[in-house]
Short mmCIF file of C-alpha atoms and ligand atoms in Angstrom, two decimals:
data_model
loop_
_atom_site.label_atom_id
_atom_site.label_comp_id
_atom_site.label_asym_id
_atom_site.label_seq_id
_atom_site.Cartn_x
_atom_site.Cartn_y
_atom_site.Cartn_z
CA MET A 924 47.24 60.25 57.74
CA LYS A 925 43.75 60.27 56.24
CA ASP A 926 42.03 63.64 56.00
CA PRO A 927 39.92 64.37 59.09
CA LYS A 928 36.47 65.88 58.69
CA PHE A 929 37.28 69.19 60.44
CA SER A 930 40.13 71.71 60.31
CA PRO A 931 42.98 71.33 62.82
CA GLU A 932 41.92 74.44 64.78
CA SER A 933 38.48 72.90 65.32
CA LEU A 934 39.96 69.65 66.58
CA MET A 935 42.52 71.09 69.02
CA MET A 936 40.00 70.94 71.90
CA SER A 937 39.04 67.28 71.59
CA TYR A 938 40.98 65.17 69.07
CA GLY A 939 42.54 61.98 70.40
CA TYR A 940 40.90 62.16 73.84
CA LYS A 941 38.02 59.96 74.98
CA PRO A 942 36.22 61.48 78.01
CA GLU A 943 34.61 58.12 78.83
CA LEU A 944 38.05 56.76 79.73
CA SER A 945 38.51 59.57 82.30
CA GLU A 946 35.25 59.72 84.31
CA GLY A 947 33.72 61.96 81.63
CA ALA A 948 36.14 64.82 82.31
CA ILE A 949 35.88 67.22 79.35
CA LYS A 950 39.63 67.83 79.45
CA PRO A 951 42.35 65.22 79.84
CA PRO A 952 43.61 64.92 83.42
CA VAL A 953 47.37 64.92 83.99
CA PHE A 954 48.28 61.22 84.03
CA GLN A 955 50.91 61.61 86.73
CA THR A 956 51.93 57.97 86.79
CA SER A 957 55.14 56.11 86.00
CA THR A 958 53.67 52.75 84.98
CA PHE A 959 50.44 51.11 83.73
CA VAL A 960 48.73 47.88 84.79
CA PHE A 961 48.47 45.20 82.05
CA LYS A 962 45.24 43.18 81.81
CA THR A 963 47.16 39.97 81.08
CA ALA A 964 50.77 38.85 80.61
CA GLU A 965 50.03 38.21 76.91
CA GLU A 966 48.97 41.83 76.53
CA GLY A 967 52.17 43.07 78.21
CA LYS A 968 54.26 40.93 75.84
CA ALA A 969 52.42 42.26 72.75
CA PHE A 970 52.92 45.88 73.84
CA PHE A 971 56.66 45.37 74.40
CA GLU A 972 57.15 43.71 71.01
CA ILE A 973 55.89 46.86 69.32
CA ALA A 974 57.58 49.37 71.62
CA TYR A 975 60.99 47.74 71.15
CA GLY A 976 60.57 47.48 67.38
CA ILE A 977 60.64 43.65 67.47
CA ARG A 978 57.65 43.55 65.12
CA GLY A 979 55.48 46.13 63.35
CA LYS A 980 51.90 46.89 64.35
CA GLU A 981 49.14 44.69 62.90
CA GLU A 982 46.46 46.59 61.04
CA GLU A 983 44.25 48.42 63.58
CA GLU A 984 46.58 47.36 66.42
CA GLU A 985 47.52 50.17 68.81
CA LEU A 986 50.45 50.31 71.18
CA GLY A 987 48.99 49.91 74.67
CA LEU A 988 50.20 51.86 77.69
CA ILE A 989 53.34 50.42 79.28
CA TYR A 990 55.53 52.88 81.19
CA SER A 991 55.72 56.67 80.97
CA ARG A 992 59.17 56.73 79.34
CA ILE A 993 57.61 54.80 76.43
CA ASN A 994 54.11 56.26 76.36
CA ASN A 995 51.58 58.11 78.48
CA PRO A 996 48.07 59.40 77.62
CA ASN A 997 49.15 63.06 77.84
CA LEU A 998 52.05 62.38 75.46
CA GLU A 999 49.85 60.45 73.03
CA ILE A 1000 46.99 62.97 72.93
CA LEU A 1001 49.47 65.76 72.26
CA GLU A 1002 51.28 63.78 69.55
CA ASN A 1003 48.01 62.91 67.81
CA ARG A 1004 46.91 66.54 67.80
CA LEU A 1005 50.24 67.79 66.47
CA CYS A 1006 49.94 65.34 63.54
CA LEU A 1007 46.88 67.23 62.29
CA TRP A 1008 48.72 70.45 61.40
CA ASP A 1009 51.42 68.79 59.35
CA LYS A 1010 49.25 65.90 58.07
CA ALA A 1011 51.89 63.53 59.44
CA ASP A 1012 51.54 59.79 60.16
CA ASP A 1013 53.15 60.12 63.55
CA CYS A 1014 54.79 62.51 65.99
CA ALA A 1015 57.24 62.21 68.89
CA VAL A 1016 57.38 64.88 71.58
CA PHE A 1017 60.60 65.56 73.49
CA GLU A 1018 61.67 67.40 76.61
CA SER A 1019 63.29 70.11 74.45
CA GLY A 1020 63.76 71.13 70.84
CA MET A 1021 67.44 70.22 71.18
CA SER A 1022 66.59 66.68 72.33
CA ALA A 1023 64.31 66.28 69.30
CA ILE A 1024 67.11 67.50 67.01
CA SER A 1025 69.93 65.50 68.60
CA THR A 1026 67.83 62.31 68.67
CA VAL A 1027 67.04 62.61 64.95
CA LEU A 1028 70.71 63.25 64.07
CA LEU A 1029 71.88 60.32 66.24
CA GLU A 1030 69.31 57.94 64.76
CA PHE A 1031 70.00 58.70 61.10
CA LEU A 1032 73.78 59.30 61.13
CA LYS A 1033 76.57 56.84 61.84
CA PRO A 1034 80.38 57.07 61.94
CA GLY A 1035 81.79 57.93 58.50
CA ASP A 1036 78.56 59.58 57.31
CA LEU A 1037 78.31 63.07 55.84
CA LEU A 1038 75.66 65.62 56.85
CA LEU A 1039 74.77 68.62 54.67
CA PHE A 1040 73.26 71.52 56.64
CA SER A 1041 72.07 75.04 55.93
CA SER A 1042 73.85 77.84 57.72
CA PRO A 1043 72.87 79.73 59.81
CA VAL A 1044 71.07 77.12 61.90
CA TYR A 1045 69.97 77.49 65.50
CA GLY A 1046 73.04 77.96 67.75
CA GLY A 1047 72.49 74.74 69.71
CA THR A 1048 72.08 72.76 66.48
CA ASP A 1049 75.22 74.37 65.06
CA HIS A 1050 77.15 73.37 68.19
CA PHE A 1051 75.88 69.78 68.09
CA ILE A 1052 76.77 69.45 64.40
CA ASN A 1053 80.21 71.08 64.63
CA HIS A 1054 81.38 70.00 68.08
CA PHE A 1055 79.60 66.76 68.99
CA LEU A 1056 79.09 64.91 65.69
CA PRO A 1057 82.85 64.96 64.82
CA LYS A 1058 83.49 63.03 68.06
CA ILE A 1059 81.47 60.13 66.69
CA GLY A 1060 83.06 60.42 63.25
CA VAL A 1061 80.23 62.21 61.46
CA HIS A 1062 81.41 64.89 59.03
CA ALA A 1063 79.34 67.95 58.20
CA VAL A 1064 79.38 70.56 55.49
CA GLY A 1065 77.35 73.77 55.57
CA PHE A 1066 75.81 75.81 52.74
CA THR A 1067 74.38 79.32 52.80
CA PRO A 1068 70.97 80.45 51.46
CA ASN A 1069 72.54 82.30 48.53
CA GLN A 1070 74.19 79.17 47.03
CA THR A 1071 72.62 77.49 43.99
CA LYS A 1072 71.71 73.81 43.72
CA GLU A 1073 74.70 73.22 41.39
CA GLU A 1074 77.08 74.92 43.83
CA ILE A 1075 75.75 72.83 46.72
CA ILE A 1076 76.12 69.58 44.76
CA GLN A 1077 79.70 70.62 43.94
CA LEU A 1078 80.31 71.39 47.61
CA ILE A 1079 79.26 67.83 48.50
CA GLU A 1080 81.42 66.32 45.73
CA ASP A 1081 84.39 68.37 46.94
CA THR A 1082 84.29 66.71 50.39
CA GLY A 1083 85.25 63.39 48.74
CA LYS A 1084 82.47 61.77 50.84
CA ALA A 1085 79.51 62.24 48.51
CA ASP A 1086 78.70 58.52 48.68
CA LYS A 1087 78.41 58.88 52.47
CA LEU A 1088 75.84 61.68 52.44
CA ALA A 1089 73.09 60.49 54.79
CA MET A 1090 71.03 63.57 55.57
CA VAL A 1091 70.27 67.11 54.43
CA TYR A 1092 69.28 69.27 57.40
CA ILE A 1093 67.79 72.72 56.84
CA GLU A 1094 66.23 75.57 58.75
CA THR A 1095 64.04 77.97 56.77
CA PRO A 1096 63.39 80.88 57.06
CA ALA A 1097 66.89 81.17 58.49
CA ASN A 1098 67.17 82.53 62.01
CA PRO A 1099 67.73 85.49 62.47
CA THR A 1100 67.88 86.85 58.91
CA ASN A 1101 64.65 85.39 57.43
CA ALA A 1102 66.67 84.18 54.40
CA LEU A 1103 64.74 81.48 52.50
CA ILE A 1104 65.88 78.02 51.49
CA ASP A 1105 64.06 76.07 48.79
CA ILE A 1106 62.76 72.88 50.43
CA SER A 1107 61.95 71.02 47.16
CA GLU A 1108 65.35 71.91 45.76
CA CYS A 1109 66.96 70.39 48.87
CA LYS A 1110 64.82 67.30 48.28
CA GLU A 1111 66.27 67.12 44.74
CA ILE A 1112 69.79 67.34 46.22
CA ALA A 1113 68.95 64.53 48.67
CA ASP A 1114 67.52 62.42 45.81
CA HIS A 1115 70.57 63.15 43.64
CA PHE A 1116 72.77 61.40 46.25
CA SER A 1117 70.30 58.60 47.11
CA THR A 1118 70.91 55.09 45.78
CA ASP A 1119 68.96 51.80 45.83
CA GLU A 1120 70.72 50.87 49.07
CA LYS A 1121 70.56 54.23 50.78
CA GLN A 1122 68.01 57.03 50.92
CA VAL A 1123 69.31 60.47 51.87
CA TYR A 1124 66.70 62.00 54.19
CA LEU A 1125 65.66 65.65 54.24
CA THR A 1126 64.96 67.14 57.68
CA THR A 1127 63.51 70.64 58.17
CA ASP A 1128 63.47 72.64 61.39
CA ASN A 1129 60.15 74.48 61.01
CA THR A 1130 60.23 76.26 64.40
CA TYR A 1131 60.28 79.71 62.81
CA MET A 1132 56.94 79.12 61.07
CA GLY A 1133 55.26 77.04 63.77
CA PRO A 1134 53.05 74.22 62.53
CA LEU A 1135 50.63 76.75 61.01
CA TRP A 1136 52.32 78.73 58.24
CA SER A 1137 54.45 76.09 56.52
CA HIS A 1138 54.17 72.33 56.00
CA PRO A 1139 57.57 71.04 54.88
CA LEU A 1140 56.40 67.39 54.70
CA GLY A 1141 54.14 68.41 51.81
CA LEU A 1142 57.09 70.09 50.05
CA GLY A 1143 59.37 67.05 50.13
CA ALA A 1144 60.85 66.91 53.64
CA ASP A 1145 61.01 63.46 55.26
CA LEU A 1146 61.03 64.80 58.82
CA VAL A 1147 59.90 68.08 60.32
CA LEU A 1148 61.19 69.33 63.66
CA TYR A 1149 59.99 71.92 66.16
CA SER A 1150 61.18 73.59 69.27
CA ALA A 1151 57.73 73.39 70.91
CA THR A 1152 59.10 75.94 73.39
CA LYS A 1153 58.29 78.55 70.74
CA TYR A 1154 54.90 78.94 68.97
CA ILE A 1155 53.46 75.57 70.02
CA GLY A 1156 53.96 76.25 73.73
CA GLY A 1157 53.64 79.95 73.06
CA HIS A 1158 53.63 81.29 76.63
CA SER A 1159 57.35 81.25 77.55
CA ASP A 1160 56.62 78.84 80.40
CA LEU A 1161 58.01 75.50 79.21
CA ILE A 1162 60.72 73.78 77.14
CA ALA A 1163 59.77 71.02 74.66
CA GLY A 1164 60.32 69.72 71.14
CA ALA A 1165 58.60 67.62 68.47
CA VAL A 1166 59.44 65.52 65.39
CA LEU A 1167 56.93 64.44 62.72
CA GLY A 1168 57.13 62.21 59.68
CA ASN A 1169 56.01 58.94 58.13
CA ALA A 1170 55.32 55.83 60.22
CA GLU A 1171 58.56 54.06 59.32
CA LEU A 1172 60.91 56.93 60.20
CA MET A 1173 58.94 57.86 63.31
CA GLN A 1174 59.14 54.29 64.62
CA ARG A 1175 62.95 54.66 64.50
CA VAL A 1176 62.82 58.04 66.25
CA LYS A 1177 60.51 56.72 68.97
CA VAL A 1178 62.61 53.63 69.66
CA LEU A 1179 65.73 55.78 70.16
CA ARG A 1180 63.73 58.17 72.36
CA THR A 1181 62.73 55.23 74.54
CA PHE A 1182 66.39 54.43 75.18
CA LEU A 1183 67.66 58.01 75.52
CA GLY A 1184 64.70 58.67 77.80
CA ASN A 1185 64.19 62.23 76.60
CA MET A 1186 60.40 62.26 76.17
CA ALA A 1187 58.36 65.17 77.57
CA SER A 1188 56.75 64.73 81.01
CA PRO A 1189 52.96 64.32 81.45
CA ASN A 1190 52.78 67.82 82.93
CA THR A 1191 54.63 69.46 80.02
CA CYS A 1192 52.42 67.55 77.56
CA TRP A 1193 49.31 68.74 79.39
CA LEU A 1194 50.47 72.35 79.18
CA LEU A 1195 51.22 71.94 75.46
CA THR A 1196 47.80 70.39 74.84
CA ARG A 1197 46.25 73.43 76.50
CA SER A 1198 48.44 75.74 74.39
CA LEU A 1199 47.34 74.04 71.17
CA GLU A 1200 43.73 75.15 71.72
CA THR A 1201 44.76 78.77 71.06
CA LEU A 1202 47.60 78.11 68.59
CA LYS A 1203 45.80 79.52 65.57
CA VAL A 1204 44.30 82.60 67.26
CA ARG A 1205 47.63 83.43 68.87
CA MET A 1206 49.64 83.01 65.68
CA ASP A 1207 47.08 84.88 63.56
CA GLN A 1208 47.22 87.83 65.95
CA GLN A 1209 51.02 87.72 66.13
CA ALA A 1210 51.26 87.80 62.33
CA LYS A 1211 48.76 90.68 62.14
CA ASN A 1212 50.76 92.70 64.67
CA ALA A 1213 54.03 91.87 62.88
CA MET A 1214 52.77 93.41 59.63
CA VAL A 1215 52.01 96.67 61.45
CA VAL A 1216 55.39 96.69 63.21
CA ALA A 1217 57.32 95.84 60.01
CA ASP A 1218 55.61 98.67 58.13
CA PHE A 1219 56.48 101.12 60.88
CA LEU A 1220 60.13 100.01 60.97
CA ASN A 1221 60.37 100.13 57.19
CA ASN A 1222 59.45 103.83 57.25
CA HIS A 1223 61.61 104.81 60.23
CA GLU A 1224 64.58 107.10 59.64
CA LEU A 1225 66.82 105.19 62.06
CA VAL A 1226 66.34 101.88 60.19
CA ASN A 1227 68.51 100.88 57.25
CA LYS A 1228 66.71 97.71 56.20
CA VAL A 1229 63.96 95.38 57.45
CA SER A 1230 64.17 91.60 56.88
CA TYR A 1231 60.60 90.37 56.99
CA LEU A 1232 58.85 88.00 54.60
CA GLY A 1233 55.94 90.43 54.10
CA LEU A 1234 58.33 92.97 52.56
CA ILE A 1235 59.76 90.70 49.85
CA GLU A 1236 59.27 92.42 46.51
CA GLU A 1237 56.57 90.91 44.29
CA GLY A 1238 57.71 89.48 40.97
CA THR A 1239 61.10 88.33 42.30
CA GLU A 1240 62.23 84.69 42.56
CA GLU A 1241 62.36 85.06 46.31
CA TYR A 1242 58.72 86.14 46.31
CA GLU A 1243 57.75 83.04 44.31
CA LEU A 1244 59.53 80.84 46.85
CA TYR A 1245 57.93 82.68 49.76
CA LYS A 1246 54.46 82.15 48.27
CA LYS A 1247 55.17 78.49 47.53
CA GLN A 1248 56.42 77.61 51.02
CA TYR A 1249 54.52 79.91 53.38
CA SER A 1250 50.93 80.95 53.94
CA SER A 1251 51.87 83.98 56.08
CA PRO A 1252 54.88 86.27 56.52
CA GLY A 1253 55.04 85.10 60.14
CA ALA A 1254 55.81 87.12 63.24
CA MET A 1255 59.62 87.33 63.19
CA ILE A 1256 61.21 90.60 62.08
CA SER A 1257 64.88 91.51 61.89
CA PHE A 1258 66.08 94.99 61.09
CA TYR A 1259 69.35 96.85 60.66
CA ILE A 1260 69.52 99.91 62.86
CA LYS A 1261 71.59 102.93 61.75
CA GLY A 1262 74.88 102.98 63.66
CA GLY A 1263 76.27 99.86 65.36
CA GLU A 1264 76.21 97.86 68.58
CA LYS A 1265 75.98 101.04 70.65
CA GLU A 1266 72.77 102.25 68.97
CA ALA A 1267 71.31 98.73 68.97
CA PHE A 1268 71.94 98.42 72.72
CA VAL A 1269 70.42 101.85 73.51
CA PHE A 1270 67.35 100.77 71.53
CA LEU A 1271 67.11 97.42 73.38
CA ASN A 1272 67.72 98.96 76.81
CA ASN A 1273 64.92 101.46 76.31
CA LEU A 1274 62.15 99.07 75.30
CA GLU A 1275 59.53 98.69 77.98
CA LEU A 1276 56.72 96.51 76.65
CA PHE A 1277 59.05 94.35 74.52
CA LYS A 1278 61.13 92.16 76.81
CA LEU A 1279 64.87 91.91 76.21
CA ALA A 1280 65.14 88.12 75.94
CA VAL A 1281 66.02 85.36 73.49
CA SER A 1282 63.40 82.78 72.39
CA LEU A 1283 60.48 83.53 70.07
CA GLY A 1284 56.91 82.77 69.13
CA SER A 1285 55.43 83.65 72.49
CA THR A 1286 52.42 85.78 73.48
CA GLU A 1287 54.71 88.58 74.67
CA SER A 1288 56.96 90.47 72.26
CA LEU A 1289 60.70 89.88 72.60
CA ALA A 1290 63.80 91.66 71.31
CA GLN A 1291 67.45 90.62 71.15
CA HIS A 1292 70.78 91.32 69.43
CA PRO A 1293 71.82 88.18 67.48
CA ALA A 1294 75.48 89.16 66.87
CA SER A 1295 76.22 89.40 70.60
CA MET A 1296 73.59 86.95 71.89
CA THR A 1297 72.08 83.95 70.03
CA HIS A 1298 74.74 83.93 67.30
CA ILE A 1299 77.79 85.08 69.27
CA GLY A 1300 79.50 81.70 68.71
CA LEU A 1301 79.73 82.03 64.91
CA GLU A 1302 83.02 82.92 63.18
CA PRO A 1303 83.11 86.72 62.62
CA ALA A 1304 83.68 86.36 58.87
CA HIS A 1305 80.80 83.88 58.57
CA LYS A 1306 78.52 86.16 60.59
CA GLU A 1307 79.29 89.05 58.22
CA ASN A 1308 78.73 86.81 55.17
CA ILE A 1309 75.23 85.81 56.29
CA GLY A 1310 74.23 89.29 57.42
CA ILE A 1311 74.48 88.99 61.21
CA THR A 1312 76.07 92.37 61.83
CA ASP A 1313 76.22 94.64 64.90
CA GLN A 1314 73.31 96.63 63.44
CA LEU A 1315 70.95 93.66 63.42
CA VAL A 1316 68.10 93.53 65.96
CA ARG A 1317 65.65 90.60 66.05
CA LEU A 1318 62.04 90.98 67.17
CA SER A 1319 59.50 88.29 67.94
CA ILE A 1320 56.04 89.83 67.86
CA GLY A 1321 53.40 88.88 70.43
CA VAL A 1322 49.65 89.38 70.85
CA GLU A 1323 49.72 92.84 72.48
CA ASN A 1324 47.90 95.87 71.09
CA ALA A 1325 49.84 96.77 67.92
CA ASP A 1326 49.67 100.52 68.64
CA ASP A 1327 51.35 99.92 72.00
CA LEU A 1328 54.14 97.99 70.29
CA ILE A 1329 54.69 100.91 67.91
CA THR A 1330 54.72 103.39 70.81
CA ASP A 1331 57.29 101.26 72.62
CA ILE A 1332 59.54 100.97 69.55
CA SER A 1333 59.18 104.65 68.79
CA ASN A 1334 60.16 105.64 72.35
CA ALA A 1335 63.20 103.36 72.24
CA PHE A 1336 64.33 104.97 68.95
CA ASN A 1337 63.83 108.42 70.46
CA SER A 1338 66.33 107.64 73.23
CA ILE A 1339 69.16 107.10 70.70
C1 PLP B 1703 64.78 77.40 70.18
C2 PLP B 1703 65.11 76.68 68.95
C3 PLP B 1703 65.64 75.37 68.98
C4 PLP B 1703 65.97 74.67 70.27
O1 PLP B 1703 64.84 74.37 71.02
P1 PLP B 1703 64.83 74.22 72.63
O2 PLP B 1703 63.38 73.97 72.90
O3 PLP B 1703 65.33 75.52 73.19
O4 PLP B 1703 65.71 73.09 72.98
C5 PLP B 1703 65.88 74.74 67.77
N1 PLP B 1703 65.63 75.35 66.60
C6 PLP B 1703 65.14 76.60 66.52
C7 PLP B 1703 64.90 77.23 65.19
C8 PLP B 1703 64.87 77.31 67.70
O5 PLP B 1703 64.40 78.55 67.61
#
């Protein structure tokens, strides 16, 4: 997309919406309608040709409104605004993060193909890759953040299906450990296995950093994915997802979405549009609070280790990568409590302001125990290998008063 005149946070209140088309209303109404009236039959035909991918758009031609499974003003305004943060050509919003992820994997993988993915990935993604994709003949191989580029290339060669590699799928920072994966290095791996006939695409799930603190498309990713349930929605009151990328790839994603019918509803889009107005202030405050909380944890006698990007030691390779990929340490903190599951549970059960719940990126602070909750499905040996032990507690930091968060954490520690 061409550079707009103002910063994304300045455009979140107005971009992509024309009040004159809605009786002058300063905010978009909810377009609670299933279908749209065409001016002429010729117009209807032209809209369908584009929506079904029968022909590309002419220069300056826009896809007109057809039917709310294909497009709707609330969906389009939201998609246009989301494009600003990642400087993407186009965006598709879905009814959940999982529907965004599964639609991308279904569109770009076919029977016989090989998928390379980083592990750990989000539990739902892991399940889809390891339990659904094999049913349609797609093979997958996982790598861990500590493996080098050479080791990963060898791993792909060892499958005997290197010529079938179709996609590299990564999640960074890894949930829940905050381990980093080098996006440009993954692009080099994808390019290494690309040929004249076949490009291997790189997809990054950027949920952990929201659209604010990292822009994977600028670092070599072909597609970037979000669970919009998290920072983008930000209020723990909806489920949604988004995919962004160049016009050609997004046309493919949108055509499949039309036929799977998993777009977000006008009401969900309206809520997300409202959430976007405060995205930057919320995330800035969350990151500010997280620094205070991480510092406190790092100095607490009942904590063995804190995994938080703001505590990566300067001068290390990891620090270089952190600085290259992220503009903030974010608001996700994991820490290893002294003891085991018992101590972790006493801590969690005695939090008052923090809510004991999975999910992340919301205005309220959340705490959970990955080994027995979000990541319970992983093989025990694999869990151990990637650092998801019984001592690990994950925090998502909200917008509360930071001193209150410290008081709450301190009280919970005192009950151990
Ligand atoms: C929550 C989450 C998802 C799944 O999104 P839903 O909106 O719950 O479907 C995918 N990836 C990551 C990293 C997540 O945190």
